PDB file of C-alpha atoms in Angstrom:
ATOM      1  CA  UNK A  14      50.616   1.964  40.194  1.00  0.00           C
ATOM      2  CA  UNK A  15      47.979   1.149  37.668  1.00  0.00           C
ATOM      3  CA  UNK A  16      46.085   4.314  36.197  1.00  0.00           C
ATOM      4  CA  UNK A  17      42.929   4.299  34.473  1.00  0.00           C
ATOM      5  CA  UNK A  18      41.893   7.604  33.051  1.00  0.00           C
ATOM      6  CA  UNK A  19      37.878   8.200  32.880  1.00  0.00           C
ATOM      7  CA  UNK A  20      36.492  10.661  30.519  1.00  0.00           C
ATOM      8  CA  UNK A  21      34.430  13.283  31.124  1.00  0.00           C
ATOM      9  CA  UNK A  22      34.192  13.316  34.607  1.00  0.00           C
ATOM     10  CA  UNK A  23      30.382  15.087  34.491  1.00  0.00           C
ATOM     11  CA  UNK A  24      28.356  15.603  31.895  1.00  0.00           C
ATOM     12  CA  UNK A  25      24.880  17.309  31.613  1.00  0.00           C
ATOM     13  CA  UNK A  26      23.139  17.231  28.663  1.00  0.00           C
ATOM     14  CA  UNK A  27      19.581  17.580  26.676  1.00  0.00           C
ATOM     15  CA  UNK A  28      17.365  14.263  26.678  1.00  0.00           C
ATOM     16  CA  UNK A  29      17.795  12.457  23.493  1.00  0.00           C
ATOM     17  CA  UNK A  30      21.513  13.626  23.569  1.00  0.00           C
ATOM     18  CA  UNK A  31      23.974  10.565  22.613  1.00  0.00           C
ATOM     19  CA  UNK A  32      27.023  10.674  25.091  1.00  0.00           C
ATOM     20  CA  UNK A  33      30.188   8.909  25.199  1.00  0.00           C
ATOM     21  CA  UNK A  34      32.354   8.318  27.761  1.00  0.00           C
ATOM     22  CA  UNK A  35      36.218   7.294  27.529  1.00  0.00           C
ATOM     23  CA  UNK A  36      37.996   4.694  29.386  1.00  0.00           C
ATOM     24  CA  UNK A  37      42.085   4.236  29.051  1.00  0.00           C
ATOM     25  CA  UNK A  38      44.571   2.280  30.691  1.00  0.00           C
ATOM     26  CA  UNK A  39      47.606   4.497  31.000  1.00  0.00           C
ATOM     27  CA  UNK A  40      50.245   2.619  32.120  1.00  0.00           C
ATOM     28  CA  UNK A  41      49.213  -1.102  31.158  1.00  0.00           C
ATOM     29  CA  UNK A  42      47.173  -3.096  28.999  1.00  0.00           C
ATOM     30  CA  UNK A  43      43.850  -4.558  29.370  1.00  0.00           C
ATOM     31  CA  UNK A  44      42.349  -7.130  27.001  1.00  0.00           C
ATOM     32  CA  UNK A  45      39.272  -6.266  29.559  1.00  0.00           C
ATOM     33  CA  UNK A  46      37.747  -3.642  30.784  1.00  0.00           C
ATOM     34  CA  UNK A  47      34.333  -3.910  32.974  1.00  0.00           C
ATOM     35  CA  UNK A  48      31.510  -0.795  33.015  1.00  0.00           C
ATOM     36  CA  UNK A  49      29.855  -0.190  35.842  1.00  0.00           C
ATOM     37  CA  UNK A  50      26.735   1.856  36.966  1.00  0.00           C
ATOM     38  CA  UNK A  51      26.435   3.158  40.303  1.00  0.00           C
ATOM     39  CA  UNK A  52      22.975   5.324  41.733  1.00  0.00           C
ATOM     40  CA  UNK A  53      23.264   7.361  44.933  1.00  0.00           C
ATOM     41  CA  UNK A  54      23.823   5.569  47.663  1.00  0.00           C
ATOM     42  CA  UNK A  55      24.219   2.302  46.438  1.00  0.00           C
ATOM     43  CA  UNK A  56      26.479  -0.273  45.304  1.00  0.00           C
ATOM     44  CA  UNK A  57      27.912  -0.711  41.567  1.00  0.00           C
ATOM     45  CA  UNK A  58      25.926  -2.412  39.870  1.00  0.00           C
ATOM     46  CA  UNK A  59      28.032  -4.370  36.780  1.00  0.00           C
ATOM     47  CA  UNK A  60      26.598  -3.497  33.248  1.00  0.00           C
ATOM     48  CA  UNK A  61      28.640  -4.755  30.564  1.00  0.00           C
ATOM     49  CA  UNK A  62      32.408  -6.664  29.913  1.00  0.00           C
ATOM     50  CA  UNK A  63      34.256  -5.073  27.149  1.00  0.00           C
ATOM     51  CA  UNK A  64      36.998  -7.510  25.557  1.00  0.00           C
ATOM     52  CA  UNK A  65      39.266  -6.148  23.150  1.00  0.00           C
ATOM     53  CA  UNK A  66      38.787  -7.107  19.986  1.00  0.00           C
ATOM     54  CA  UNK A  67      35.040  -8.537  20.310  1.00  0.00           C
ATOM     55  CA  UNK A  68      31.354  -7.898  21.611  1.00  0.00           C
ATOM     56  CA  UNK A  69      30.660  -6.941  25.023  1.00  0.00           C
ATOM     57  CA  UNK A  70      28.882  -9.288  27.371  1.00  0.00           C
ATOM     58  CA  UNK A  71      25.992  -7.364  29.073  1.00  0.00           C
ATOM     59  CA  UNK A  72      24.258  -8.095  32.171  1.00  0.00           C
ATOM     60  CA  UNK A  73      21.216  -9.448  32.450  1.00  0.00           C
ATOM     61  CA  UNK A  74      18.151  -6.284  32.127  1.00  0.00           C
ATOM     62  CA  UNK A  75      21.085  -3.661  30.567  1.00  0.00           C
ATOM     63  CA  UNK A  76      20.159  -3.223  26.993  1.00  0.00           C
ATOM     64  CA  UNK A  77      22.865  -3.611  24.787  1.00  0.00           C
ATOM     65  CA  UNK A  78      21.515  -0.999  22.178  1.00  0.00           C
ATOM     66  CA  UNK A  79      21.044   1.558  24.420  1.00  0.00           C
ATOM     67  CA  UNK A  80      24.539   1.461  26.255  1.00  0.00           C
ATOM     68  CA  UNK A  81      26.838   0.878  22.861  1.00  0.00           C
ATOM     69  CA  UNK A  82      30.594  -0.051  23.909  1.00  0.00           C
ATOM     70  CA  UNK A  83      33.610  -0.491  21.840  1.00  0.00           C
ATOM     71  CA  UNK A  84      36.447  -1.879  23.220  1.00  0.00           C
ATOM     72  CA  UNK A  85      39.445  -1.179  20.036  1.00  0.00           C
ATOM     73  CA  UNK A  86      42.385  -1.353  21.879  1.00  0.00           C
ATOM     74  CA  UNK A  87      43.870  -2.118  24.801  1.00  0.00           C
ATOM     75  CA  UNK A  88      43.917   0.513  26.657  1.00  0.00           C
ATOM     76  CA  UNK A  89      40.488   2.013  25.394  1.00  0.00           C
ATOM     77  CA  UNK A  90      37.084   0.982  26.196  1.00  0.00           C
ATOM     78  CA  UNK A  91      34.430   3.615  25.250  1.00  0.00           C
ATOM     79  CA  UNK A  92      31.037   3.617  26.566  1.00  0.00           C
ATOM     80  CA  UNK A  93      28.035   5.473  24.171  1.00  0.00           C
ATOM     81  CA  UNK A  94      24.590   6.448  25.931  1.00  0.00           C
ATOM     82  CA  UNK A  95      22.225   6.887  23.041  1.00  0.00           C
ATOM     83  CA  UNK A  96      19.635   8.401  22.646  1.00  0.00           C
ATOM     84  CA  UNK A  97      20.066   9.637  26.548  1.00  0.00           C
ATOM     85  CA  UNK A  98      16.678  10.403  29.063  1.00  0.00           C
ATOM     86  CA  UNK A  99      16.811  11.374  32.233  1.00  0.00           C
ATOM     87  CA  UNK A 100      16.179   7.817  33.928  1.00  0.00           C
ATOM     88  CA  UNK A 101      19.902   7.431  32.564  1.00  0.00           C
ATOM     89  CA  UNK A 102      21.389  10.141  34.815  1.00  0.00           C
ATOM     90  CA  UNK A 103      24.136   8.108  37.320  1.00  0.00           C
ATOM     91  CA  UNK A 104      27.386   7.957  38.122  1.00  0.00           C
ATOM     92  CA  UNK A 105      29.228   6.281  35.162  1.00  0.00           C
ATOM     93  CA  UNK A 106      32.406   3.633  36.368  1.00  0.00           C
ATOM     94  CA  UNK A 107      34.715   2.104  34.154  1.00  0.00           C
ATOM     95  CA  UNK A 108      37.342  -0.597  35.051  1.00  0.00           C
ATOM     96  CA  UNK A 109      39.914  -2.741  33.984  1.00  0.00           C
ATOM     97  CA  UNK A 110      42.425  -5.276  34.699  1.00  0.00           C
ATOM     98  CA  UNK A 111      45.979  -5.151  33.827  1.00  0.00           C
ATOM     99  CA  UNK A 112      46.911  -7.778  30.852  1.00  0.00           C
ATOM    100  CA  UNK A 113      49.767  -9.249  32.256  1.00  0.00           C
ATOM    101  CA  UNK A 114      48.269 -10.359  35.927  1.00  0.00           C
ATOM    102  CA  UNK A 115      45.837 -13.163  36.391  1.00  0.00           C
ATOM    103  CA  UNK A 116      42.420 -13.387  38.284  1.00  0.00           C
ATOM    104  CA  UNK A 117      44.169 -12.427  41.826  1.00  0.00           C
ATOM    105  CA  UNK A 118      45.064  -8.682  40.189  1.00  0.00           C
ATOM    106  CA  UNK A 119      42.716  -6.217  41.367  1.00  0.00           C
ATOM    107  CA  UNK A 120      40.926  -4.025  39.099  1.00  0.00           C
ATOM    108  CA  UNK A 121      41.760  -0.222  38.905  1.00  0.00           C
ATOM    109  CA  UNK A 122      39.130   1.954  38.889  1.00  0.00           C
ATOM    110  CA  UNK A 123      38.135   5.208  36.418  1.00  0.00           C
ATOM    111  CA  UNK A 124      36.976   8.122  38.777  1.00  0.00           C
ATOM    112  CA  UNK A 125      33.846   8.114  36.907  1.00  0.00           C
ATOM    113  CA  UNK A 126      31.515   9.691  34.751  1.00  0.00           C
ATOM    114  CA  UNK A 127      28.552  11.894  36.300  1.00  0.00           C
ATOM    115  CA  UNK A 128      25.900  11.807  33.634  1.00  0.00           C
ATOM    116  CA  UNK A 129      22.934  14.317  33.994  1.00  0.00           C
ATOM    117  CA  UNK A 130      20.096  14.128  31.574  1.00  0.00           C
ATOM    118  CA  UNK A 131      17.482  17.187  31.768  1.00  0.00           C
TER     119      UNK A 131
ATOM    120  CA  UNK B  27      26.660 -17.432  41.795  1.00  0.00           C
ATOM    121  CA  UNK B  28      28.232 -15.122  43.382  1.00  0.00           C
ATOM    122  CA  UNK B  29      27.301 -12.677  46.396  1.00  0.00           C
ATOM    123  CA  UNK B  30      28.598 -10.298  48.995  1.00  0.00           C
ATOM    124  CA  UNK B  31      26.527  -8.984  51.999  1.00  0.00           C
ATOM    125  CA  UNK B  32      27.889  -5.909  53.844  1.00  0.00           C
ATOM    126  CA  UNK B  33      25.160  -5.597  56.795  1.00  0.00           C
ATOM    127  CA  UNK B  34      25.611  -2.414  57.584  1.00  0.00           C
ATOM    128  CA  UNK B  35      24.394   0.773  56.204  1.00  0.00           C
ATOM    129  CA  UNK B  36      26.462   2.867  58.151  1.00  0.00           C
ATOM    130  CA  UNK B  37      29.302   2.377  61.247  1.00  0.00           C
ATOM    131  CA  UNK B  38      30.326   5.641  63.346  1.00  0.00           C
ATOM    132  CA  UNK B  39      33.225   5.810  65.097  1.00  0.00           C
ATOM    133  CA  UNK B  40      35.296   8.466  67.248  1.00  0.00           C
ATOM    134  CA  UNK B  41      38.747   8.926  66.207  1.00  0.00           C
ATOM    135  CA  UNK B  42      41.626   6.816  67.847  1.00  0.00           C
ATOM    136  CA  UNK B  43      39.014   3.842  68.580  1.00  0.00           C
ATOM    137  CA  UNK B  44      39.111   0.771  66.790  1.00  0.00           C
ATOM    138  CA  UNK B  45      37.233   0.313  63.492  1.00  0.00           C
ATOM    139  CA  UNK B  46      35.254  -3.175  61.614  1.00  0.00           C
ATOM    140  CA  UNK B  47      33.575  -3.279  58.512  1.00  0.00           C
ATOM    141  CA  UNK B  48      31.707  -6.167  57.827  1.00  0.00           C
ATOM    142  CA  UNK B  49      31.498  -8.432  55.180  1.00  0.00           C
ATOM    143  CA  UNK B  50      30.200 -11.488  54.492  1.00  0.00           C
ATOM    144  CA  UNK B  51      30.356 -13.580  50.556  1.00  0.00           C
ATOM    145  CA  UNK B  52      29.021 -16.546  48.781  1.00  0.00           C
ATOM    146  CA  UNK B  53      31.269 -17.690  45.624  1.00  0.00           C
ATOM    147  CA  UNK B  54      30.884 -21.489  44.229  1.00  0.00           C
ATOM    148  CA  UNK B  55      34.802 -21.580  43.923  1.00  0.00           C
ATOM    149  CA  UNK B  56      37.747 -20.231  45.761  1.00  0.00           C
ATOM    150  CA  UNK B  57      37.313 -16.763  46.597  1.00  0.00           C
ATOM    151  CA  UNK B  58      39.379 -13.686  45.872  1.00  0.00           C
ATOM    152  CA  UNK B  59      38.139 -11.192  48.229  1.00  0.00           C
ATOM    153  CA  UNK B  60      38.585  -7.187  48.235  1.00  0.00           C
ATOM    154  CA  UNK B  61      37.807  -4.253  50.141  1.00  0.00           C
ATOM    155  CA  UNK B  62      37.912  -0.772  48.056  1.00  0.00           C
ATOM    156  CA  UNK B  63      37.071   2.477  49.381  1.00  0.00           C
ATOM    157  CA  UNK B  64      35.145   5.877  47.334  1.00  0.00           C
ATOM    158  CA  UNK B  65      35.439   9.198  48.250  1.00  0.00           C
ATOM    159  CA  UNK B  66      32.466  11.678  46.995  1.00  0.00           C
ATOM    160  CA  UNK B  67      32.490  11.585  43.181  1.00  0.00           C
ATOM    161  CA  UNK B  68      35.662   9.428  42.810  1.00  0.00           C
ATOM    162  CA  UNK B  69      36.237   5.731  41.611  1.00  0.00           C
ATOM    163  CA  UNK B  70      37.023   2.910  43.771  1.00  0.00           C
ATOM    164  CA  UNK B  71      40.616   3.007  45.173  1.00  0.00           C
ATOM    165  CA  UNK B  72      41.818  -0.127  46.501  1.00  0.00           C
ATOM    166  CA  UNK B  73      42.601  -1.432  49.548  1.00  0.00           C
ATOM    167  CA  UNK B  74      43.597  -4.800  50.253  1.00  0.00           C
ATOM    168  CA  UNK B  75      42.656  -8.172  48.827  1.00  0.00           C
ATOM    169  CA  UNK B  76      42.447 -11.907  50.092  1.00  0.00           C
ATOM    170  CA  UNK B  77      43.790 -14.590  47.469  1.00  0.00           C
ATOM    171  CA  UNK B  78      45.380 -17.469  49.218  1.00  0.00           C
ATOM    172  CA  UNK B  79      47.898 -17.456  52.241  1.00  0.00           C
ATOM    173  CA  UNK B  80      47.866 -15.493  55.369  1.00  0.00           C
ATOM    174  CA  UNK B  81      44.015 -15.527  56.620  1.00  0.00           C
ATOM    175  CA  UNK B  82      45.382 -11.505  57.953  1.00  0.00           C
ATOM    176  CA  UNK B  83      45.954  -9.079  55.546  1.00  0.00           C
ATOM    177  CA  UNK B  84      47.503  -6.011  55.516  1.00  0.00           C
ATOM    178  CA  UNK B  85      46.744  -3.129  52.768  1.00  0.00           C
ATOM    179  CA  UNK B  86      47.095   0.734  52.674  1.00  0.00           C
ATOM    180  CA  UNK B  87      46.490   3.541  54.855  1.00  0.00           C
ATOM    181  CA  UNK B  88      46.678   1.315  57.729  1.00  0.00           C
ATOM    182  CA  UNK B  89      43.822  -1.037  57.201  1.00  0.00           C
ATOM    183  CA  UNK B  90      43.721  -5.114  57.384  1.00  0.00           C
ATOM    184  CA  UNK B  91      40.953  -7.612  56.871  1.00  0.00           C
ATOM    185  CA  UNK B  92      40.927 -11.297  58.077  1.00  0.00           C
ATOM    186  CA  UNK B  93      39.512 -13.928  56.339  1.00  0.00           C
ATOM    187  CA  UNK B  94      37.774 -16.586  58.125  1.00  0.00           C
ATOM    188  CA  UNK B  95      36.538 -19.338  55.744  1.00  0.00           C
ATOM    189  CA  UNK B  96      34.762 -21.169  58.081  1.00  0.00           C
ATOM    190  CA  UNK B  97      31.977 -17.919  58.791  1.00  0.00           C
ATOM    191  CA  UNK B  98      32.681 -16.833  54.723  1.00  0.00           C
ATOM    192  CA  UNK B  99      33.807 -13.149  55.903  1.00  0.00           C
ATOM    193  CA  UNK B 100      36.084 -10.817  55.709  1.00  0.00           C
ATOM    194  CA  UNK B 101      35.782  -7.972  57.613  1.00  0.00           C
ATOM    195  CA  UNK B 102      37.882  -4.665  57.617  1.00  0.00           C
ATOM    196  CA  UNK B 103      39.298  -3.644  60.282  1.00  0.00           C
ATOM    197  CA  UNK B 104      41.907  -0.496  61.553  1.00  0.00           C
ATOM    198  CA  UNK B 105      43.356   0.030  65.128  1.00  0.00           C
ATOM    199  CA  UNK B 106      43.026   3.780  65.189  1.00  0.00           C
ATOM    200  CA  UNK B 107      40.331   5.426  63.121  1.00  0.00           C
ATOM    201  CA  UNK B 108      41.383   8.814  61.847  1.00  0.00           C
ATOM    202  CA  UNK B 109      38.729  11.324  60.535  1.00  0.00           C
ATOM    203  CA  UNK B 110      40.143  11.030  56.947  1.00  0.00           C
ATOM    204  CA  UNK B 111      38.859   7.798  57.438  1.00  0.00           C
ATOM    205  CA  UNK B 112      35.043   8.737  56.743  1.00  0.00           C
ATOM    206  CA  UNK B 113      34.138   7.780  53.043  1.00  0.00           C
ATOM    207  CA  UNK B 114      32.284   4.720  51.720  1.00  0.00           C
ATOM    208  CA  UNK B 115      33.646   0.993  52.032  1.00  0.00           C
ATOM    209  CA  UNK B 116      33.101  -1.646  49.471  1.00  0.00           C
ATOM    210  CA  UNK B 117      33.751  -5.394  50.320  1.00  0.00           C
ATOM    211  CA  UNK B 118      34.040  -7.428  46.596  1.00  0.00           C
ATOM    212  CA  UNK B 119      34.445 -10.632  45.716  1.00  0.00           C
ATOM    213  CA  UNK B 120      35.346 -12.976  42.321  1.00  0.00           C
ATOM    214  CA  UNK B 121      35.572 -16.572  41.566  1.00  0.00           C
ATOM    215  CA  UNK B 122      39.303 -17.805  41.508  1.00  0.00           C
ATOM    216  CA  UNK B 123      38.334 -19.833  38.317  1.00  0.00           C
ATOM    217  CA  UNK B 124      37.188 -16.594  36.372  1.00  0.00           C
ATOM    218  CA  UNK B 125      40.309 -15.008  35.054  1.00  0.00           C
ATOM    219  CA  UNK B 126      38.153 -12.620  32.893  1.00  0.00           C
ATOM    220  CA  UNK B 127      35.097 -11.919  35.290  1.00  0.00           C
ATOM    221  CA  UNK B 128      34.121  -8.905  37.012  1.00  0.00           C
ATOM    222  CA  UNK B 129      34.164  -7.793  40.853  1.00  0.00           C
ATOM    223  CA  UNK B 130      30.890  -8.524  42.384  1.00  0.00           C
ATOM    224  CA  UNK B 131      30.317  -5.876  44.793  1.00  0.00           C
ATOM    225  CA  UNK B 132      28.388  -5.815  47.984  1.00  0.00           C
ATOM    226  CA  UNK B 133      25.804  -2.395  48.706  1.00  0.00           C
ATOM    227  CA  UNK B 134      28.757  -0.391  50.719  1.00  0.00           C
ATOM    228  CA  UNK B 135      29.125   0.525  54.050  1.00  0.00           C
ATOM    229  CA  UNK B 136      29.273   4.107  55.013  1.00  0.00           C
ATOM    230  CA  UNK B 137      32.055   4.830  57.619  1.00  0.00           C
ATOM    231  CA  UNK B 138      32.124   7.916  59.798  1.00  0.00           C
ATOM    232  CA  UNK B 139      34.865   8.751  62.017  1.00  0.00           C
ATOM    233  CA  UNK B 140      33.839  11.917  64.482  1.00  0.00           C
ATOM    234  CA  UNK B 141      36.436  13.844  66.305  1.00  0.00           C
TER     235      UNK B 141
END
């Protein structure tokens, strides 16, 4: 089935550290991928859509210059924390949808990113 | 816009009995419905999803989920709980028309399955 690779899986780290994370479709290609934010004990809460090729749509309250993402291929989507403090420690999800399926495909899931910010 | 309600923080269960997950959604459109399920530190691993068809659906591990328009829910359900059950349960939902939007996701529901 569809694999999407998340990487690092945890990460802890100085405030005012900038920290990427790495999201890759292995075995198919997605034109989007979708970045996620989850806090302990509590739903995912949808931060940005990265299309391949253009600007990612954010969510309303996630600021765009704080959580940079590039989305150059398709099967990478990278996700930069900068400038990192610890209100930004979370569990990190990426996402994507495979190219060739329409809306009804369901989207395969990284196994996350735990950021820690001291 | 869209919306998913899962009521419940939390359902125990003792192994071998009968399991439901609730989950209720709002969506303008028609509704493509999902139920994943996260182990501790993990992604999302999916389960089953609703598009059109059969209102009783059948995914892995055992689990199905019927969809009843007329209540907007689609609960998940199992016959025989096993331990390896326990983890968290997310119910999801998208607009049919979006081809390029994002699961909305409801706040999870905890399930623990006690031997």
């Amino acid at each position: 089935g569809a694999v999407v690779s998340q990487h690092p899986s945890r990460v802890i780290c100085k405030s005012g550290t900038s920290v990427k994370i790495e999201c890759r479709s292995l075995d198919f290609q997605a034109t989007t991928m979708f970045w996620y934010r989850q806090f302990p004990k509590k739903s995912l809460m949808l931060m940005a859509t990265s299309n391949e090729g253009s600007k990612a749509t954010y969510e309303q309250g996630v600021e765009k210059d704080k959580f940079l993402i590039n989305h150059a291929s398709l099967t990478l989507s990278t996700l930069t924390v900068t400038s990192a403090h610890p209100e930004d420690s979370s569990f990190y999800i990426c996402s994507a949808r495979d190219l060739q399926g329409v809306s009804n495909q369901p989207q395969h899931f990284g196994d996350g990113t735990r950021l820690s910010i001291l | 816009a869209q919306s998913v309600a899962q009521p419940e923080d939390q359902v125990n269960v003792a192994e071998g009995n009968p399991l439901t997950v609730k989950c209720t959604y709002s969506v303008s459109g028609n509704p493509y419905l999902f139920w994943y399920v996260q182990y501790p530190n993990r992604g999302l691993q999916f389960l089953l999803k609703y598009i059109t068809g059969d209102n009783l659906v059948k995914g892995s591990y055992g689990f199905e989920a019927e969809f009843n328009k007329s209540q907007t829910s689609f609960h998940l359900k199992k016959p025989s709980a096993l331990v390896s059950d326990s983890a968290l349960y997310f119910c999801a939902v998208r607009d049919g028309k979006g081809a390029g939007t994002a699961l909305i996701f409801g706040k999870g529901t905890t399930l623990s399955v006690s031997s």
